[in-house]
Amino acid sequence: MAAVRSRTRAGRAAVSMSGEALRSDQLRKVYRSKGGPPVEALAGVTMRVARGERVALLGRNGAGKTTFLRIASTLLRPTSGTIEVFGCDVDRAPEKVRPYIAVVPQEGKPFFHLTPREQIYSYLRARGLGRETSKVRTADALERMSLTEFADRLSITLSGGQRQRTMVATVIATEAPLLFLDEPTIGMDPFARRSVWESLRNLTRRGSTILLTTHYLDEADALSQRLYIVDRGTVLVEGTAEDLKRSVGGTLKVLLPQGAAEVERFRSFGSCVPDGESLTVIASPERLGELMDVAVRSHLTATVGPVTLEEAFLRVVGRSINED
Amino acid sequence: MRTDARARARPFRGLAAFLGTEVLVQAHEELAMATSMVVQVVLLVFVWVLNPGLIGVALVGAVLFSMFAMGQRVLNEAAYIRIDHKVSDLYLASPLSAEAYFLGISAGVLLVYLAPVVVVAVLATVVVHLTVADVGLLALLAAAVWLTSASIGYVFSTAFRDNRAIWAYSSLFFNVFGVLPPVFYPFGLFPVALRPVVLLMPPSAAAAILQGVLGAATLTHAELLLAAGGLAGESAGLFAFASYWARRTVRGR
Ligand SMILES: Nc1ncnc2c1ncn2[C@@H]1O[C@H](COP(=O)(O)OP(=O)(O)OP(=O)(O)O)[C@@H](O)[C@H]1O
Ligand SMILES: [Mg+2]
């Protein structure tokens, strides 16, 4: 046992393409900066990502998502705990991990004086890929991200969303076995976001693994097969989007546009979220008829729809905030 | 898997491509290329007005100063792509080694800003009647000065989180080290007591050696040894340190 433990602590330093793509155990990160108190950004995060999986990391601003991604992608050292990528200890042998990963950093921008085509192509070449492969993949990534029209314009002349598409295209083109994407679709229009989703699905079909963060809950729902919600540096929930939706006590959402004043009448049906004049009640299908009766008697109109991941997120994270 | 596993064994494989990227990116700053010679030209005019006899010394000094000033551009470029663009993450979390990344930026700066320096070097050759051996020595010393300044520039770039803080420090450092000591004027005019200090500063050490060889200054054996040994040690040592530092600072703390 002691031998096993010491070997684990020492960490493994060889990449293995069998087993998990990523695993972290009790990963902690404390930022220490001069003139400020230490900040515990990660307080023991344990995570598993299988090969070929698409996993979303969700959480409020400052929850620790970027910190986790930066540690996993060899750009930041953890304070304690372990993290392995394809079985290789990231902290001990980062240079062994790097050929297998690619990163879209949060708020990254392409080189302004390169065109998207030059950016993607030269990046692939810098990663050591051959001329022909780089050329083919560049054209393919430009096409996928609908950048062909702007492919030969300097990035400085592109819009914010077009630049972000260039960043994502650059990383997608690597076809690296493990991709880390920190808010990859920020600032993109709904069409562009869907192109990203489709490209990422395609990559995982071909064996790549994806870990991304996003504040768009519909994106996490549409794209990820599993998700982790982190809050203040710890994992609050792990599971599928469906698991999360079920966990909030009902699968239906009833919106009462004038219902906020009548909130007390609806408390017994499930959780109530007033927002201005309106009220949203999360309810189970069995009690929907009864609820509608109350609404009619109160002269309120109501619309019924499925609970979204965003609502489930608000409930789960909100509950955790209220508990403190 | 599909990623080219050979890249692991050859971490400098992508260097040429990254260097090409850096040249392409920086060659767009035409104004910066032009202004890179402003200080040198102004100082050359000063020297010419005050004492035309010293213009040869000043021209050689301008070449060395230009090489030294490249460190400031390495500093600015490395900090800019890390702090403003964060595009550095793309390259640092990739098979391209940290050393290749540092070298790519440094050599990119060199290639883009070298042309006007060569013009000054040719002028110096004509004015001072440099022999082939002298030109060789000038090139060697210029290379050593570039190596130290690029290394210092890159190491400095990792210390900042805000580009505005960099401007103040970098111009202070590069001007004090490059303009104040006897680079544009003869070593003999510098106070004797302070000479060992300037012989340990890369641009003035290189200038003193050249002035000694060209007969524009008289250096003792000890001084020549200090300048040559210091410059050799500094360029090799700083380059080795910057390579180590580049590797170490890929990961923040
Ligand atoms: N360099 C740093 N120094 C000190 N504290 C930091 C540093 N970087 C991040 N933090 C703190 O660590 C915590 C986690 O930050 P992180 O960037 O990981 O959050 P995030 O989940 O990515 O947030 P967002 O959704 O806003 O991007 C925050 O409280 C943040 O203030
Ligand atoms: Mg973040």
Coordinates of C-alpha atoms and ligand atoms in Angstrom, one line a residue:
Chain A
M1 CA 0.0 0.0 0.0
A2 CA 2.8 2.4 1.0
A3 CA 4.6 1.6 -2.2
V4 CA 1.5 2.3 -4.3
R5 CA 0.8 5.5 -2.5
S6 CA 4.4 6.8 -3.0
R7 CA 4.3 5.9 -6.6
T8 CA 1.1 7.8 -7.1
R9 CA 2.5 10.8 -5.3
A10 CA 5.6 10.8 -7.4
G11 CA 3.2 10.8 -10.4
R12 CA 3.6 9.0 -13.7
A13 CA 5.6 10.6 -16.4
A14 CA 4.7 8.8 -19.6
V15 CA 1.7 9.4 -21.8
S16 CA -0.6 6.5 -22.2
M17 CA -3.4 6.5 -24.8
S18 CA -5.4 4.0 -22.9
G19 CA -7.5 4.9 -19.9
E20 CA -8.8 8.3 -19.0
A21 CA -8.0 11.5 -20.9
L22 CA -7.8 13.5 -17.7
R23 CA -8.1 12.9 -14.0
S24 CA -7.6 15.2 -11.1
D25 CA -7.5 14.4 -7.4
Q26 CA -8.0 17.0 -4.7
L27 CA -6.5 19.6 -6.9
R28 CA -5.9 22.9 -5.0
K29 CA -4.7 26.2 -6.1
V30 CA -4.0 29.2 -3.9
Y31 CA -2.9 32.4 -5.6
R32 CA -0.5 34.4 -3.6
S33 CA 0.1 37.9 -4.8
K34 CA 2.0 40.7 -3.2
G35 CA -0.1 43.2 -1.2
G36 CA -3.2 41.0 -1.2
P37 CA -4.6 38.1 0.8
P38 CA -4.1 34.6 -0.7
V39 CA -7.0 33.5 -2.9
E40 CA -8.0 29.8 -2.8
A41 CA -9.2 29.4 -6.4
L42 CA -9.5 25.6 -6.3
A43 CA -10.2 23.9 -3.0
G44 CA -9.8 20.3 -3.9
V45 CA -11.2 19.4 -7.3
T46 CA -11.6 15.8 -8.2
M47 CA -12.5 15.2 -11.8
R48 CA -12.5 12.4 -14.4
V49 CA -12.8 12.9 -18.2
A50 CA -13.0 9.8 -20.3
R51 CA -11.4 9.6 -23.7
G52 CA -13.6 10.9 -26.5
E53 CA -15.9 12.7 -24.0
R54 CA -17.2 16.2 -24.2
V55 CA -17.3 17.7 -20.8
A56 CA -18.4 21.2 -19.8
L57 CA -17.2 23.1 -16.7
L58 CA -19.8 25.5 -15.4
G59 CA -19.8 27.9 -12.6
R60 CA -20.2 31.6 -11.7
N61 CA -17.5 34.2 -12.4
G62 CA -14.5 33.4 -10.2
A63 CA -15.6 29.9 -9.5
G64 CA -12.2 28.5 -10.6
K65 CA -12.9 27.3 -14.2
T66 CA -10.0 29.1 -15.9
T67 CA -7.7 28.2 -13.1
F68 CA -8.5 24.5 -13.5
L69 CA -8.1 24.7 -17.3
R70 CA -4.8 26.5 -17.0
I71 CA -3.4 23.9 -14.6
A72 CA -4.6 21.1 -16.8
S73 CA -3.1 22.6 -19.9
T74 CA 0.3 23.0 -18.2
L75 CA 0.1 26.8 -17.9
L76 CA -0.2 27.1 -14.2
R77 CA 1.2 25.1 -11.3
P78 CA -1.2 23.6 -8.7
T79 CA -0.6 24.2 -5.0
S80 CA -1.4 20.6 -4.2
G81 CA -3.2 17.5 -5.4
T82 CA -2.6 15.6 -8.6
I83 CA -3.6 16.0 -12.2
E84 CA -2.9 13.6 -15.0
V85 CA -3.5 13.9 -18.7
F86 CA -3.5 10.5 -20.6
G87 CA -2.0 9.0 -17.4
C88 CA 1.0 11.5 -17.4
D89 CA 1.5 13.7 -14.4
V90 CA 0.9 17.3 -15.7
D91 CA 2.9 18.9 -12.9
R92 CA 5.9 16.6 -13.2
A93 CA 6.2 16.3 -16.9
P94 CA 4.4 19.1 -18.6
E95 CA 6.5 18.9 -21.8
K96 CA 5.4 15.3 -22.3
V97 CA 1.8 16.4 -22.1
R98 CA 2.0 19.4 -24.4
P99 CA 2.1 17.5 -27.8
Y100 CA -1.3 16.0 -26.9
I101 CA -3.2 19.1 -26.0
A102 CA -4.4 22.4 -27.5
V103 CA -5.9 25.4 -25.8
V104 CA -8.3 28.3 -26.6
P105 CA -7.4 30.8 -23.8
Q106 CA -10.1 32.9 -22.3
E107 CA -10.1 36.3 -24.0
G108 CA -7.4 35.3 -26.4
K109 CA -6.9 37.2 -29.7
P110 CA -5.2 36.1 -32.9
F111 CA -2.1 37.9 -34.1
F112 CA -3.5 41.1 -35.6
H113 CA -1.1 41.2 -38.5
L114 CA -1.8 37.7 -39.7
T115 CA -4.8 36.6 -41.7
P116 CA -6.8 33.8 -40.3
R117 CA -5.3 31.5 -43.0
E118 CA -1.7 32.5 -42.0
Q119 CA -2.6 32.2 -38.3
I120 CA -3.9 28.7 -38.5
Y121 CA -1.3 27.4 -41.0
S122 CA 1.7 28.9 -39.2
Y123 CA 0.4 27.6 -35.8
L124 CA 0.1 24.0 -37.2
R125 CA 3.6 24.3 -38.6
A126 CA 4.9 25.6 -35.3
R127 CA 3.3 22.5 -33.7
G128 CA 5.5 20.4 -36.0
L129 CA 2.9 19.3 -38.6
G130 CA 4.0 19.0 -42.2
R131 CA 3.2 21.5 -45.0
E132 CA 0.6 19.5 -46.8
T133 CA -1.3 18.4 -43.7
S134 CA -1.2 21.9 -42.4
K135 CA -2.6 23.3 -45.6
V136 CA -5.4 20.8 -45.8
R137 CA -6.4 21.3 -42.2
T138 CA -6.2 25.0 -42.5
A139 CA -8.6 25.1 -45.4
D140 CA -10.9 22.7 -43.6
A141 CA -11.0 24.6 -40.4
L142 CA -11.6 27.9 -42.2
E143 CA -14.5 26.3 -44.0
R144 CA -16.0 24.8 -40.8
M145 CA -15.9 28.1 -39.0
S146 CA -17.3 29.9 -42.0
L147 CA -14.2 32.0 -42.2
T148 CA -13.4 31.4 -45.9
E149 CA -14.7 34.7 -46.9
F150 CA -12.3 36.5 -44.5
A151 CA -9.5 34.0 -44.7
D152 CA -7.1 36.4 -46.4
R153 CA -7.9 39.6 -44.5
L154 CA -5.7 40.7 -41.6
S155 CA -7.2 39.9 -38.3
I156 CA -7.0 43.5 -37.2
T157 CA -9.8 44.2 -39.7
L158 CA -12.1 41.5 -38.4
S159 CA -14.9 41.8 -36.0
G160 CA -14.7 40.5 -32.4
G161 CA -16.7 37.3 -33.2
Q162 CA -14.7 36.7 -36.4
R163 CA -11.5 36.9 -34.4
Q164 CA -12.8 34.5 -31.8
R165 CA -13.8 32.2 -34.6
T166 CA -10.2 32.4 -35.8
M167 CA -8.9 31.4 -32.4
V168 CA -11.3 28.4 -32.2
A169 CA -10.5 27.4 -35.8
T170 CA -6.8 27.5 -35.0
V171 CA -7.2 25.1 -32.1
I172 CA -9.7 22.8 -33.8
A173 CA -7.4 22.4 -36.8
T174 CA -4.8 20.8 -34.5
E175 CA -7.1 17.8 -34.0
A176 CA -5.2 17.3 -30.7
P177 CA -6.2 14.4 -28.6
L178 CA -7.3 16.7 -25.8
L179 CA -8.7 20.2 -26.3
F180 CA -9.2 22.8 -23.6
L181 CA -11.6 25.6 -24.6
D182 CA -12.2 28.5 -22.2
E183 CA -15.4 30.2 -23.2
P184 CA -14.8 29.4 -26.9
T185 CA -18.0 30.9 -28.3
I186 CA -18.0 34.2 -26.4
G187 CA -19.2 36.9 -28.7
M188 CA -20.2 34.6 -31.5
D189 CA -23.5 34.7 -33.3
P190 CA -25.9 31.8 -33.0
F191 CA -24.9 30.3 -36.3
A192 CA -21.2 30.5 -35.5
R193 CA -21.8 28.9 -32.1
R194 CA -23.5 26.0 -33.8
S195 CA -20.6 25.6 -36.2
V196 CA -18.3 25.3 -33.2
W197 CA -20.6 22.7 -31.6
E198 CA -20.7 20.7 -34.8
S199 CA -16.9 20.8 -35.2
L200 CA -16.3 19.8 -31.6
R201 CA -18.8 16.9 -32.0
N202 CA -16.9 15.8 -35.1
L203 CA -13.6 15.9 -33.3
T204 CA -14.9 13.7 -30.5
R205 CA -16.3 11.2 -33.0
R206 CA -12.8 10.9 -34.3
G207 CA -11.4 10.2 -30.8
S208 CA -10.5 13.6 -29.4
T209 CA -11.6 14.7 -25.9
I210 CA -13.0 18.1 -25.1
L211 CA -13.1 20.0 -21.8
L212 CA -14.7 23.4 -22.2
T213 CA -16.1 26.2 -20.1
T214 CA -19.1 28.3 -21.0
H215 CA -21.6 30.7 -19.5
Y216 CA -24.1 29.8 -22.2
L217 CA -26.1 27.0 -20.6
D218 CA -27.9 26.1 -23.8
E219 CA -24.5 25.5 -25.2
A220 CA -23.5 23.2 -22.4
D221 CA -26.8 21.4 -22.8
A222 CA -26.4 21.0 -26.5
L223 CA -22.8 20.1 -26.6
S224 CA -21.6 18.4 -23.4
Q225 CA -22.2 14.8 -22.6
R226 CA -21.4 15.5 -18.9
L227 CA -20.9 18.5 -16.8
Y228 CA -19.3 19.7 -13.7
I229 CA -20.5 22.7 -11.8
V230 CA -17.8 24.3 -9.7
D231 CA -18.5 26.9 -7.1
R232 CA -15.8 28.7 -5.1
G233 CA -13.2 26.1 -6.1
T234 CA -15.2 22.9 -5.3
V235 CA -17.3 20.6 -7.4
L236 CA -20.9 21.2 -6.6
V237 CA -22.5 18.8 -9.0
E238 CA -21.3 16.3 -11.5
G239 CA -23.6 14.5 -14.0
T240 CA -25.5 14.9 -17.2
A241 CA -27.6 17.9 -18.1
E242 CA -30.7 15.7 -17.6
D243 CA -29.5 14.7 -14.1
L244 CA -29.1 18.3 -13.2
K245 CA -32.5 19.3 -14.5
R246 CA -34.2 16.5 -12.6
S247 CA -32.4 17.4 -9.4
V248 CA -34.2 20.7 -9.0
G249 CA -37.5 19.0 -8.2
G250 CA -39.5 19.2 -11.4
T251 CA -39.1 19.1 -15.1
L252 CA -41.7 21.8 -16.0
K253 CA -41.4 25.5 -15.8
V254 CA -44.5 27.6 -15.4
L255 CA -44.1 31.3 -16.2
L256 CA -46.7 33.7 -14.8
P257 CA -45.9 37.1 -16.3
Q258 CA -47.9 39.0 -13.5
G259 CA -47.4 36.4 -10.8
A260 CA -44.8 37.9 -8.6
A261 CA -47.4 39.5 -6.3
E262 CA -49.1 36.1 -5.8
V263 CA -46.0 34.2 -5.0
E264 CA -47.4 32.8 -1.7
R265 CA -50.2 30.9 -3.5
F266 CA -47.6 28.9 -5.5
R267 CA -45.0 28.0 -3.0
S268 CA -46.5 24.6 -2.4
F269 CA -46.1 23.6 -6.0
G270 CA -42.3 23.8 -6.1
S271 CA -39.6 26.4 -6.1
C272 CA -40.6 29.9 -7.0
V273 CA -38.3 32.4 -8.7
P274 CA -39.8 36.0 -8.8
D275 CA -38.2 38.3 -11.4
G276 CA -39.7 41.8 -11.5
E277 CA -43.4 41.3 -11.9
S278 CA -43.2 37.8 -13.2
L279 CA -42.9 34.6 -11.4
T280 CA -41.4 31.2 -12.5
V281 CA -42.5 28.1 -10.7
I282 CA -40.6 24.8 -11.2
A283 CA -43.2 22.1 -10.9
S284 CA -43.7 18.4 -11.6
P285 CA -46.2 17.3 -14.4
E286 CA -48.5 15.6 -11.9
R287 CA -49.5 18.8 -10.2
L288 CA -49.7 21.0 -13.3
G289 CA -53.5 20.9 -13.5
E290 CA -53.9 22.0 -9.9
L291 CA -51.4 24.8 -10.5
M292 CA -53.2 26.0 -13.5
D293 CA -56.5 26.1 -11.6
V294 CA -54.8 28.4 -9.0
A295 CA -53.5 30.6 -11.8
V296 CA -56.9 30.9 -13.4
R297 CA -58.6 31.7 -10.1
S298 CA -56.0 34.4 -9.6
H299 CA -56.7 35.8 -13.0
L300 CA -53.1 35.1 -14.1
T301 CA -52.0 34.0 -17.6
A302 CA -49.4 31.2 -17.7
T303 CA -47.1 29.6 -20.2
V304 CA -45.6 26.1 -19.6
G305 CA -42.3 24.8 -20.9
P306 CA -39.5 22.4 -20.0
V307 CA -37.0 23.4 -17.4
T308 CA -33.8 24.6 -19.0
L309 CA -30.3 23.9 -17.9
E310 CA -29.9 27.5 -17.0
E311 CA -32.8 27.4 -14.6
A312 CA -31.5 24.2 -13.0
F313 CA -28.1 25.9 -12.7
L314 CA -29.6 29.0 -11.1
R315 CA -31.4 26.8 -8.6
V316 CA -28.5 24.5 -7.8
V317 CA -25.9 27.3 -7.5
G318 CA -28.4 29.6 -5.8
R319 CA -29.1 27.0 -3.2
S320 CA -25.5 26.7 -2.4
I321 CA -25.1 30.5 -2.1
N322 CA -28.1 30.7 0.3
E323 CA -26.7 27.9 2.5
D324 CA -23.8 30.1 3.4
Chain B
M1 CA -2.8 9.2 -31.5
R2 CA -3.0 11.6 -34.5
T3 CA -0.8 14.2 -32.9
D4 CA 2.6 14.0 -34.3
A5 CA 4.4 12.2 -31.5
R6 CA 7.7 12.9 -33.2
A7 CA 7.2 16.5 -32.1
R8 CA 8.0 15.4 -28.6
A9 CA 11.5 14.2 -29.6
R10 CA 12.2 17.4 -31.6
P11 CA 11.1 20.4 -29.6
F12 CA 12.8 22.8 -32.0
R13 CA 10.9 21.4 -35.0
G14 CA 8.4 24.2 -35.1
L15 CA 11.0 27.0 -34.5
A16 CA 11.3 28.0 -38.1
A17 CA 7.6 28.3 -38.5
F18 CA 7.2 30.3 -35.3
L19 CA 10.1 32.5 -36.3
G20 CA 8.4 33.1 -39.7
T21 CA 5.2 34.0 -37.8
E22 CA 7.1 36.5 -35.7
V23 CA 8.8 38.1 -38.7
L24 CA 5.5 38.4 -40.5
V25 CA 3.8 39.9 -37.5
Q26 CA 6.6 42.4 -36.7
A27 CA 7.4 43.4 -40.2
H28 CA 4.0 45.1 -40.2
E29 CA 5.3 47.8 -37.8
E30 CA 6.9 50.0 -40.4
L31 CA 6.9 53.0 -38.2
A32 CA 8.6 51.1 -35.4
M33 CA 11.2 49.9 -37.8
A34 CA 11.9 53.5 -38.8
T35 CA 11.9 54.9 -35.2
S36 CA 14.2 52.1 -34.1
M37 CA 17.1 54.3 -35.4
V38 CA 16.0 57.6 -34.0
V39 CA 18.2 57.7 -30.9
Q40 CA 21.2 56.5 -32.8
V41 CA 20.8 59.1 -35.6
V42 CA 20.3 61.9 -33.0
L43 CA 23.4 60.9 -31.1
L44 CA 25.4 60.6 -34.3
V45 CA 24.4 64.1 -35.3
F46 CA 25.4 65.4 -31.8
V47 CA 28.8 63.8 -32.1
W48 CA 29.3 65.1 -35.6
V49 CA 28.4 68.6 -34.6
L50 CA 30.6 68.6 -31.4
N51 CA 33.6 66.7 -32.7
P52 CA 33.5 65.2 -36.3
G53 CA 36.7 63.4 -35.5
L54 CA 34.8 61.0 -33.2
I55 CA 32.2 60.1 -35.8
G56 CA 33.9 56.7 -36.5
V57 CA 33.7 55.7 -32.8
A58 CA 30.1 56.9 -32.7
L59 CA 29.2 54.9 -35.8
V60 CA 30.6 51.7 -34.4
G61 CA 28.9 52.5 -31.1
A62 CA 25.6 53.0 -33.0
V63 CA 25.8 49.4 -34.4
L64 CA 26.4 48.0 -30.9
F65 CA 23.7 50.2 -29.3
S66 CA 21.2 49.1 -32.0
M67 CA 21.9 45.4 -31.2
F68 CA 21.4 46.2 -27.5
A69 CA 18.2 48.1 -28.1
M70 CA 16.7 45.0 -29.7
G71 CA 16.3 43.6 -26.2
Q72 CA 13.8 46.3 -25.6
R73 CA 11.8 45.1 -28.6
V74 CA 12.0 41.5 -27.4
L75 CA 10.6 42.6 -24.1
N76 CA 7.8 44.6 -25.7
E77 CA 6.8 41.9 -28.2
A78 CA 6.9 39.0 -25.7
A79 CA 4.9 41.0 -23.2
Y80 CA 2.4 42.2 -25.8
I81 CA 1.6 38.8 -27.1
R82 CA 1.3 37.4 -23.6
I83 CA -0.6 40.2 -21.9
D84 CA -2.7 41.7 -24.7
H85 CA -3.3 38.8 -27.0
K86 CA -2.8 35.8 -24.8
V87 CA -1.9 34.1 -28.0
S88 CA 1.2 33.0 -26.2
D89 CA -0.9 30.3 -24.5
L90 CA -1.5 28.7 -27.8
Y91 CA 2.2 28.2 -28.4
L92 CA 3.3 27.5 -24.8
A93 CA 0.7 24.8 -24.3
S94 CA 1.9 23.0 -27.5
P95 CA 4.8 20.8 -28.6
L96 CA 6.8 23.9 -29.5
S97 CA 9.4 24.1 -26.7
A98 CA 9.6 27.2 -24.4
E99 CA 13.2 27.7 -25.6
A100 CA 12.1 27.7 -29.2
Y101 CA 9.4 30.2 -28.3
F102 CA 12.0 32.5 -26.7
L103 CA 14.3 32.1 -29.6
G104 CA 11.6 32.6 -32.2
I105 CA 10.6 36.0 -30.7
S106 CA 14.3 37.1 -30.3
A107 CA 15.4 36.0 -33.8
G108 CA 12.2 37.5 -35.3
V109 CA 13.1 40.9 -33.8
L110 CA 16.6 40.5 -35.1
L111 CA 15.6 39.7 -38.6
V112 CA 13.0 42.5 -38.8
Y113 CA 15.2 45.3 -37.3
L114 CA 18.6 44.3 -38.7
A115 CA 18.5 46.0 -42.1
P116 CA 19.0 49.6 -40.8
V117 CA 21.8 48.4 -38.5
V118 CA 23.6 46.8 -41.5
V119 CA 23.4 50.2 -43.2
V120 CA 25.1 51.9 -40.2
A121 CA 27.6 49.1 -40.1
V122 CA 28.5 49.6 -43.8
L123 CA 28.8 53.3 -43.1
A124 CA 31.1 52.6 -40.2
T125 CA 33.2 50.2 -42.4
V126 CA 33.7 52.9 -45.0
V127 CA 34.3 55.8 -42.6
V128 CA 36.7 53.9 -40.2
H129 CA 38.3 51.9 -43.0
L130 CA 37.5 48.6 -41.2
T131 CA 39.5 45.5 -42.3
V132 CA 37.7 42.2 -42.9
A133 CA 39.0 41.1 -39.5
D134 CA 37.6 44.2 -37.9
V135 CA 34.2 43.6 -39.5
G136 CA 34.3 40.0 -38.2
L137 CA 35.1 41.2 -34.7
L138 CA 32.3 43.8 -34.9
A139 CA 29.8 41.1 -36.0
L140 CA 30.9 38.8 -33.2
L141 CA 30.6 41.5 -30.6
A142 CA 27.3 42.6 -32.0
A143 CA 26.0 39.1 -31.8
A144 CA 27.1 38.8 -28.2
V145 CA 25.4 42.1 -27.3
W146 CA 22.2 40.9 -29.0
L147 CA 22.3 37.6 -27.1
T148 CA 22.6 39.4 -23.8
S149 CA 19.9 42.0 -24.6
A150 CA 17.4 39.5 -26.0
S151 CA 17.9 37.3 -23.0
I152 CA 17.4 40.2 -20.6
G153 CA 14.4 41.4 -22.6
Y154 CA 12.7 38.1 -22.5
V155 CA 13.3 37.5 -18.8
F156 CA 12.0 41.0 -18.0
S157 CA 8.9 40.4 -20.1
T158 CA 7.8 37.6 -17.8
A159 CA 7.9 39.8 -14.7
F160 CA 5.0 42.1 -15.7
R161 CA 1.2 41.8 -15.8
D162 CA 0.6 45.2 -17.3
N163 CA 2.1 46.7 -20.4
R164 CA 2.1 50.2 -19.1
A165 CA 4.5 49.3 -16.3
I166 CA 6.9 47.9 -18.9
W167 CA 7.3 51.1 -20.9
A168 CA 8.8 53.0 -18.0
Y169 CA 11.2 50.3 -16.9
S170 CA 12.4 49.2 -20.3
S171 CA 13.3 52.6 -21.6
L172 CA 15.1 53.4 -18.4
F173 CA 17.1 50.2 -18.5
F174 CA 18.0 50.1 -22.1
N175 CA 18.9 53.8 -22.3
V176 CA 20.9 53.9 -19.1
F177 CA 22.9 50.8 -20.2
G178 CA 23.2 51.8 -23.8
V179 CA 23.5 55.6 -23.9
L180 CA 25.2 56.6 -20.7
P181 CA 28.3 54.5 -20.8
P182 CA 31.0 55.1 -23.5
V183 CA 29.3 53.5 -26.4
F184 CA 29.0 56.5 -28.7
Y185 CA 32.1 58.3 -27.3
P186 CA 35.6 57.1 -26.5
F187 CA 36.2 54.9 -23.5
G188 CA 39.2 57.2 -22.5
L189 CA 36.8 60.0 -21.7
F190 CA 35.1 58.0 -19.0
P191 CA 36.2 58.5 -15.3
V192 CA 38.9 55.9 -14.5
A193 CA 37.4 54.8 -11.2
L194 CA 34.2 53.8 -12.9
R195 CA 35.7 52.0 -15.9
P196 CA 35.4 48.5 -14.5
V197 CA 31.6 49.1 -14.2
V198 CA 31.2 50.0 -17.8
L199 CA 33.4 47.1 -18.9
L200 CA 30.8 44.8 -17.3
M201 CA 27.9 46.4 -19.2
P202 CA 27.5 44.5 -22.5
P203 CA 27.3 47.4 -25.0
S204 CA 30.1 49.5 -23.5
A205 CA 32.3 46.4 -23.1
A206 CA 31.9 45.6 -26.8
A207 CA 32.5 49.2 -27.7
A208 CA 35.7 49.4 -25.5
I209 CA 37.1 46.2 -27.1
L210 CA 36.5 47.6 -30.6
Q211 CA 37.9 51.0 -29.7
G212 CA 41.0 49.3 -28.2
V213 CA 41.5 47.2 -31.4
L214 CA 41.0 50.2 -33.6
G215 CA 43.3 52.4 -31.6
A216 CA 40.6 54.8 -30.5
A217 CA 41.1 54.0 -26.9
T218 CA 43.9 52.6 -24.8
L219 CA 42.9 49.7 -22.6
T220 CA 45.2 47.8 -20.2
H221 CA 45.5 44.1 -20.6
A222 CA 43.4 43.7 -17.5
E223 CA 40.7 45.9 -18.9
L224 CA 40.6 44.1 -22.2
L225 CA 40.3 40.8 -20.4
L226 CA 37.6 42.1 -18.1
A227 CA 35.6 43.4 -21.1
A228 CA 36.0 40.2 -23.2
G229 CA 35.6 37.8 -20.4
G230 CA 32.6 39.7 -19.0
L231 CA 30.9 39.9 -22.4
A232 CA 31.5 36.2 -23.2
G233 CA 30.3 35.1 -19.7
E234 CA 27.3 37.4 -19.8
S235 CA 26.1 36.4 -23.2
A236 CA 26.5 32.7 -22.6
G237 CA 25.3 32.9 -19.0
L238 CA 22.3 35.1 -19.7
F239 CA 21.3 33.1 -22.7
A240 CA 21.4 29.9 -20.7
F241 CA 19.5 31.5 -17.9
A242 CA 16.8 33.0 -20.2
S243 CA 16.3 29.5 -21.8
Y244 CA 15.9 28.0 -18.4
W245 CA 13.7 30.9 -17.3
A246 CA 11.6 30.5 -20.5
R247 CA 10.9 26.9 -19.6
R248 CA 10.2 27.7 -16.0
T249 CA 7.8 30.6 -16.6
V250 CA 5.5 28.8 -19.0
R251 CA 3.7 27.8 -15.9
G252 CA 2.5 30.6 -13.7
R253 CA 2.6 30.3 -9.9
Ligands
LIG1 N1 -3.5 35.6 -10.9 C1 -4.4 35.7 -9.9 N2 -4.1 36.1 -8.7 C2 -4.9 36.1 -7.7 N3 -6.2 35.7 -7.8 C3 -6.6 35.2 -9.0 C4 -5.7 35.1 -10.1 N4 -6.4 34.6 -11.1 C5 -7.6 34.3 -10.7 N5 -7.7 34.6 -9.4 C6 -8.9 34.4 -8.5 O1 -9.2 33.0 -8.5 C7 -10.5 32.8 -8.5 C8 -10.9 31.9 -9.7 O2 -10.6 32.6 -10.9 P1 -10.9 31.9 -12.3 O3 -10.3 32.9 -13.3 O4 -10.4 30.6 -12.3 O5 -12.5 32.0 -12.4 P2 -13.4 31.5 -13.6 O6 -14.3 30.5 -13.1 O7 -12.7 31.2 -14.8 O8 -14.3 32.9 -13.8 P3 -14.9 33.5 -15.1 O9 -16.2 32.8 -15.4 O10 -15.2 34.9 -14.7 O11 -13.9 33.4 -16.2 C9 -11.2 34.2 -8.6 O12 -11.6 34.5 -7.3 C10 -10.1 35.1 -9.1 O13 -10.3 36.4 -8.5
MG2 MG -12.6 32.1 -16.6

